[in-house]
mmCIF file of C-alpha atoms in Angstrom:
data_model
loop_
_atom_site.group_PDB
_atom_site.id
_atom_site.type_symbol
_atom_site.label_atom_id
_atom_site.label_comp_id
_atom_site.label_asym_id
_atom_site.label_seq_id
_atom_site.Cartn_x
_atom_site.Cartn_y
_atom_site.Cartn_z
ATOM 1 C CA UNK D 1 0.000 0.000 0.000
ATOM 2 C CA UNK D 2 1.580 3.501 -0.825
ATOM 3 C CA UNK D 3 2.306 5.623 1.771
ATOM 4 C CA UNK D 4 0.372 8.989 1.854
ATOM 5 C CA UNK D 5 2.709 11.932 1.282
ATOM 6 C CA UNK D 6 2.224 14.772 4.391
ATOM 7 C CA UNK D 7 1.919 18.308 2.786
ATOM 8 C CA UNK D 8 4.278 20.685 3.820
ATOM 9 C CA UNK D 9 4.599 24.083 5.538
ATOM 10 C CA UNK D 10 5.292 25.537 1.260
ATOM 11 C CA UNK D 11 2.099 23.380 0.086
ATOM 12 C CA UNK D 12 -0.062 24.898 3.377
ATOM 13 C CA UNK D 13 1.134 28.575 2.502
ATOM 14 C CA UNK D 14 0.457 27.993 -1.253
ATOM 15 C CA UNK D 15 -3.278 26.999 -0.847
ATOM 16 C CA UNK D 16 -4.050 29.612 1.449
ATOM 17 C CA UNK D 17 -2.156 32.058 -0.246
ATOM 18 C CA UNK D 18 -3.750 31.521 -3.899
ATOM 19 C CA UNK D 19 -7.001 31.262 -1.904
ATOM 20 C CA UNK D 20 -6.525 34.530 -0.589
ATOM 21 C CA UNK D 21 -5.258 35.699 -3.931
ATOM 22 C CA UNK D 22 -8.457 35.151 -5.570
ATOM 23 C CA UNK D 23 -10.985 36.052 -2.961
ATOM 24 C CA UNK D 24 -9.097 39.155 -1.531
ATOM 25 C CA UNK D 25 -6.616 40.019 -4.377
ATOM 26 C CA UNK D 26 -7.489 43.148 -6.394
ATOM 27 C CA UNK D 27 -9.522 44.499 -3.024
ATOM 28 C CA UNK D 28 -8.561 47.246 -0.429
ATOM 29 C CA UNK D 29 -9.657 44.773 2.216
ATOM 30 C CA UNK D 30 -9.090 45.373 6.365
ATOM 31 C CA UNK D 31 -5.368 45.015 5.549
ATOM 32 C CA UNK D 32 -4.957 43.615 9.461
ATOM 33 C CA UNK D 33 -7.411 41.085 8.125
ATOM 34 C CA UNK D 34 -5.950 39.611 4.939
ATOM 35 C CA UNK D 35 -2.256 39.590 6.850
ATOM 36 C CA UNK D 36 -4.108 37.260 9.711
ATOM 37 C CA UNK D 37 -5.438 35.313 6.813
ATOM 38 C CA UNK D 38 -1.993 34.767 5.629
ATOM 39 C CA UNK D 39 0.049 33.616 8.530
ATOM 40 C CA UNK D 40 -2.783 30.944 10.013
ATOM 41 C CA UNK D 41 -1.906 28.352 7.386
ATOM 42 C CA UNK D 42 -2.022 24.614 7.722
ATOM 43 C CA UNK D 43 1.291 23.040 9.181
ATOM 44 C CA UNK D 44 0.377 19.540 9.438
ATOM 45 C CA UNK D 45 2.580 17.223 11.688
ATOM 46 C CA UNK D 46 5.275 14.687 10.278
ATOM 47 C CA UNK D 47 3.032 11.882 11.269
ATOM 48 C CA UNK D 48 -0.393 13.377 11.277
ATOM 49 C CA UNK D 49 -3.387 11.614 12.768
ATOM 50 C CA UNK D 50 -6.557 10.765 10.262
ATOM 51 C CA UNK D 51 -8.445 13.495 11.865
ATOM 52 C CA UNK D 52 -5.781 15.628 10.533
ATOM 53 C CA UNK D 53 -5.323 14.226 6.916
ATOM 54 C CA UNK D 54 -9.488 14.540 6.916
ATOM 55 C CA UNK D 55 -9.147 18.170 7.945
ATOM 56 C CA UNK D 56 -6.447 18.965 4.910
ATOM 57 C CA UNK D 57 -8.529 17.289 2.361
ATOM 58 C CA UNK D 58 -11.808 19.084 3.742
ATOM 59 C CA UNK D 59 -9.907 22.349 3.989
ATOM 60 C CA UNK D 60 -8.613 21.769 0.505
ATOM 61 C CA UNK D 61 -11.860 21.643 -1.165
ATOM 62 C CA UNK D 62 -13.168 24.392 0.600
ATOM 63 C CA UNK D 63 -10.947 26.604 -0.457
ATOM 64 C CA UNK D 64 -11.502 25.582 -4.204
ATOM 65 C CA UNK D 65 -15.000 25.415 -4.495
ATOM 66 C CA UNK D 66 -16.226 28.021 -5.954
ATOM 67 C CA UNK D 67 -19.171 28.906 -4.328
ATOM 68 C CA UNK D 68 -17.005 29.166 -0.953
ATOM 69 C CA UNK D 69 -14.460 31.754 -3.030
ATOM 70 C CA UNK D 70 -17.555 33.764 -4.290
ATOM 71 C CA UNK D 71 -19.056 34.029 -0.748
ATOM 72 C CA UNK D 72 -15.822 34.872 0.633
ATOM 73 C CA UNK D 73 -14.990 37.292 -1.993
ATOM 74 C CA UNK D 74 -18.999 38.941 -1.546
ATOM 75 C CA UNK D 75 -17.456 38.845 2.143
ATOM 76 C CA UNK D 76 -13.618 41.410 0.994
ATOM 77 C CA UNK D 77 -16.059 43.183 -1.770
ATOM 78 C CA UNK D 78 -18.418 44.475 1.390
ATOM 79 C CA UNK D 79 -15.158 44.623 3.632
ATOM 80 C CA UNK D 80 -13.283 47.786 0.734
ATOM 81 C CA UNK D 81 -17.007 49.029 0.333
ATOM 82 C CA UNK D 82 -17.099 49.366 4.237
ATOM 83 C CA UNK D 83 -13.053 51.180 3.864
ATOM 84 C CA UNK D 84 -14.314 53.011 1.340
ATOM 85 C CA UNK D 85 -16.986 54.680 2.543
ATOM 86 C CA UNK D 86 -14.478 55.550 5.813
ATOM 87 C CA UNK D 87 -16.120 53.038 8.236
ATOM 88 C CA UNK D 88 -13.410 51.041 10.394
ATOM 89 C CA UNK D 89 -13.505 47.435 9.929
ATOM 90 C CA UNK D 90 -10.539 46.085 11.920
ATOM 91 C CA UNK D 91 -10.310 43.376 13.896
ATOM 92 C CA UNK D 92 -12.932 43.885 16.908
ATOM 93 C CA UNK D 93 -11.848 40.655 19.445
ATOM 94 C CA UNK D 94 -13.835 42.764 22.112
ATOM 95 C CA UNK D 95 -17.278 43.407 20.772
ATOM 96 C CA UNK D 96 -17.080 39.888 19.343
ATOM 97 C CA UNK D 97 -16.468 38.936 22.704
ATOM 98 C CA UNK D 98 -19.713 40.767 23.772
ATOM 99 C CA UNK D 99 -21.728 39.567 21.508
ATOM 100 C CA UNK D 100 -20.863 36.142 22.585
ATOM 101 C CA UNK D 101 -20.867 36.576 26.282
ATOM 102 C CA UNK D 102 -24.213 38.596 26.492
ATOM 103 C CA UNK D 103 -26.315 36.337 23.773
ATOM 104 C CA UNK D 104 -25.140 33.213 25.736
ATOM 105 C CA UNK D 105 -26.620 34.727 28.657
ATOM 106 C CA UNK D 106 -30.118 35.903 26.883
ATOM 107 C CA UNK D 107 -30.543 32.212 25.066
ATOM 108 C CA UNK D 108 -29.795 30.899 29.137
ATOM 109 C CA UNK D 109 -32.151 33.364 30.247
ATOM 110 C CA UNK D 110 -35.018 32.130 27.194
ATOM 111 C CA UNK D 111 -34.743 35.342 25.777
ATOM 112 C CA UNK D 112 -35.676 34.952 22.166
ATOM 113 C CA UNK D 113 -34.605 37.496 19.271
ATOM 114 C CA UNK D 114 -38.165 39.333 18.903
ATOM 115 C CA UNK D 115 -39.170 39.596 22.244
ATOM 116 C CA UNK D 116 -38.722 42.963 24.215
ATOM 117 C CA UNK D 117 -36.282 41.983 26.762
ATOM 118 C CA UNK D 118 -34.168 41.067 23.618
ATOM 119 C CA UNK D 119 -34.336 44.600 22.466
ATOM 120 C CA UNK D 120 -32.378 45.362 25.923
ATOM 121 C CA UNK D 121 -30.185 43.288 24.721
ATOM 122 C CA UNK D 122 -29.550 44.488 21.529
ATOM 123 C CA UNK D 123 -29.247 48.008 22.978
ATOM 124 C CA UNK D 124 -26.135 47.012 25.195
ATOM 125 C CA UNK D 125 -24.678 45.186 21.788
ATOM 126 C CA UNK D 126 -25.590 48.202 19.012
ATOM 127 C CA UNK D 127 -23.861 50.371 22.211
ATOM 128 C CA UNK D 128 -20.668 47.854 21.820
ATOM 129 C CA UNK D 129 -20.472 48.134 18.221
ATOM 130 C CA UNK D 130 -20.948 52.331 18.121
ATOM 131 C CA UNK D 131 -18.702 52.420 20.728
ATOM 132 C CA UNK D 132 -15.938 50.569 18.871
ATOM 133 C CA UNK D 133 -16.231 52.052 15.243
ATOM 134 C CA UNK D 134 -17.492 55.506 15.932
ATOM 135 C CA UNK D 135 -21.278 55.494 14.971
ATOM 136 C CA UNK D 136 -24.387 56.531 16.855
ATOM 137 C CA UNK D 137 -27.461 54.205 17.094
ATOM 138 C CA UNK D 138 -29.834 54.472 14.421
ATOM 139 C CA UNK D 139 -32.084 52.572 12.170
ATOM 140 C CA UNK D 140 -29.666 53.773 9.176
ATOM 141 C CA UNK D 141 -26.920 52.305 10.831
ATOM 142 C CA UNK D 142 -29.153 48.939 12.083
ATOM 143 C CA UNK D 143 -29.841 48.495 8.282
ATOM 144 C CA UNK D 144 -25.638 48.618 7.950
ATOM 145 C CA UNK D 145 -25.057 45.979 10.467
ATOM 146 C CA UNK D 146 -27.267 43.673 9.653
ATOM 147 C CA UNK D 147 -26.032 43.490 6.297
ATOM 148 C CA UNK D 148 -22.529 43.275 7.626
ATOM 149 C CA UNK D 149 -23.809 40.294 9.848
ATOM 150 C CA UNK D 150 -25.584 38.581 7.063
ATOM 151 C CA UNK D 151 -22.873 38.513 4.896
ATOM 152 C CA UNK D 152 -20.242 37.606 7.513
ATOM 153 C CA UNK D 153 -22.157 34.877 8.735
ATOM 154 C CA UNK D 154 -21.415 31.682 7.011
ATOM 155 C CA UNK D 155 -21.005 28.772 8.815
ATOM 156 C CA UNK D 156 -18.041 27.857 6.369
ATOM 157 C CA UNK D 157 -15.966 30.650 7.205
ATOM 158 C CA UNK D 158 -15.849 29.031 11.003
ATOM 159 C CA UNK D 159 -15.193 25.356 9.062
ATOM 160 C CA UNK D 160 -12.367 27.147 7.469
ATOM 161 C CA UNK D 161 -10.436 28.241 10.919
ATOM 162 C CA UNK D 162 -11.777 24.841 12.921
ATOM 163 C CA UNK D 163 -9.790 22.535 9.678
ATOM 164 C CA UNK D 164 -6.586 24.792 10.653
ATOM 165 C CA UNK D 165 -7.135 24.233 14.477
ATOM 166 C CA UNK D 166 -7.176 20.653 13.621
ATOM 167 C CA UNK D 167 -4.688 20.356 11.018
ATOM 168 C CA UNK D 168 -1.883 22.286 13.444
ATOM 169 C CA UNK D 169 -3.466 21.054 16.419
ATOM 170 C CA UNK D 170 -4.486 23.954 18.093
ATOM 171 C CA UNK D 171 -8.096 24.129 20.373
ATOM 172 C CA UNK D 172 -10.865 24.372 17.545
ATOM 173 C CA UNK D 173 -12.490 27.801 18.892
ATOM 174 C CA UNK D 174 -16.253 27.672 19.569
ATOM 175 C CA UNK D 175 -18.495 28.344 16.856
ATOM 176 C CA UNK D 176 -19.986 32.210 16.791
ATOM 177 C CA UNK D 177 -22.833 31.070 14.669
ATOM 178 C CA UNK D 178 -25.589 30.690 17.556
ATOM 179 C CA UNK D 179 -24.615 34.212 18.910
ATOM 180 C CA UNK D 180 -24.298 35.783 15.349
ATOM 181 C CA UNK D 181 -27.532 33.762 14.501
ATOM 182 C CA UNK D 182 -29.699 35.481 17.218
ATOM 183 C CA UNK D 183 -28.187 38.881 16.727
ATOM 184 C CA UNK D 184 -28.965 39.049 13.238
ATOM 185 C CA UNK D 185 -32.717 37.806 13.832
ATOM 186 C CA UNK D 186 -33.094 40.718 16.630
ATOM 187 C CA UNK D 187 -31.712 43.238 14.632
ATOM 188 C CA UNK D 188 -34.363 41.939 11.770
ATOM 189 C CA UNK D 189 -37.210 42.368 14.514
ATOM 190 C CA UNK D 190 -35.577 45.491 16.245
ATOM 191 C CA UNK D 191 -34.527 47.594 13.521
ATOM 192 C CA UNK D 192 -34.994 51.115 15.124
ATOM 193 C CA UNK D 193 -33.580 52.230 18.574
#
């Protein structure tokens, strides 16, 4: 039986690379952003487990399907309009946190997404996210976020980091979908302050 060849640290940085390359290319993209994108790449192990050859040949289609790329690219097309238009989009690790912490706590608590204590809720996260890229609360800027949420939130995108976490065995982080996911459907039933 042959042996199965382990990809190396050049054939990790090549796939991500060209991936990156043709989703985020040609685009003035969150420049922070794309450089993160370029140094997590798959390092597998010299004598990786099967969870971690599974995880390189997942990841490897993922990046070259095309429907992924055109998501992804939708994803850095809404990213340069954000730049463009002189909205921040940097890396927020804080009011991600928030939203994480504080919709864990409202599904615990049985709030759901159209209720009225959820639109407490939602004022303490819209407060986060004016807070951290300069905006006041409005239904204008509501319409802008939920946008940004629906196109940011594709359960792939959180496939693509877990594969890495796997393949260089690092802690897969917990999905953001379930937060994300009730966020967006407040902000759909809350749309004004």
């Amino acid at each position: 039986m042959p042996r199965y060849v382990t990809p190396s640290a050049e054939d990790g940085k090549r796939l991500i690379n060209d991936f990156i390359d043709e989703t985020f290319g040609d685009l003035d993209a969150n420049p922070d952003f794309v450089a993160m994108l370029r140094t997590v790449v798959p390092e597998m192990p010299a004598d990786p487990s099967p969870e971690q050859l599974g995880a390189w040949a997942e990841l490897s289609e993922l990046v070259r399907d095309a429907d992924f790329k055109a998501r992804v690219r939708r994803m850095a097309e809404h990213q340069a309009a954000e730049r463009a238009a002189g909205d921040e989009t940097g890396l927020h690790h804080e009011v991600t946190e928030l939203v994480r912490e504080r919709v864990r706590q409202a599904q615990a608590d049985g709030v759901e997404p159209g209720s009225q204590e959820a639109r407490m809720v939602l004022v303490e996260l819209i407060a986060g996210y004016t807070a951290t890229f300069g905006h006041l609360d409005s239904a204008e800027y509501r319409r802008k976020l939920l946008t940004r949420l629906e196109i940011a939130n594709d359960p792939r995108t959180e496939r693509y980091f877990a594969l890495l976490s796997t393949i260089n065995g690092w802690p897969v982080p917990p999905s953001l979908a379930p937060a994300f996911d009730w966020f967006t459907q407040a902000l759909r039933h809350h749309p004004v302050p």
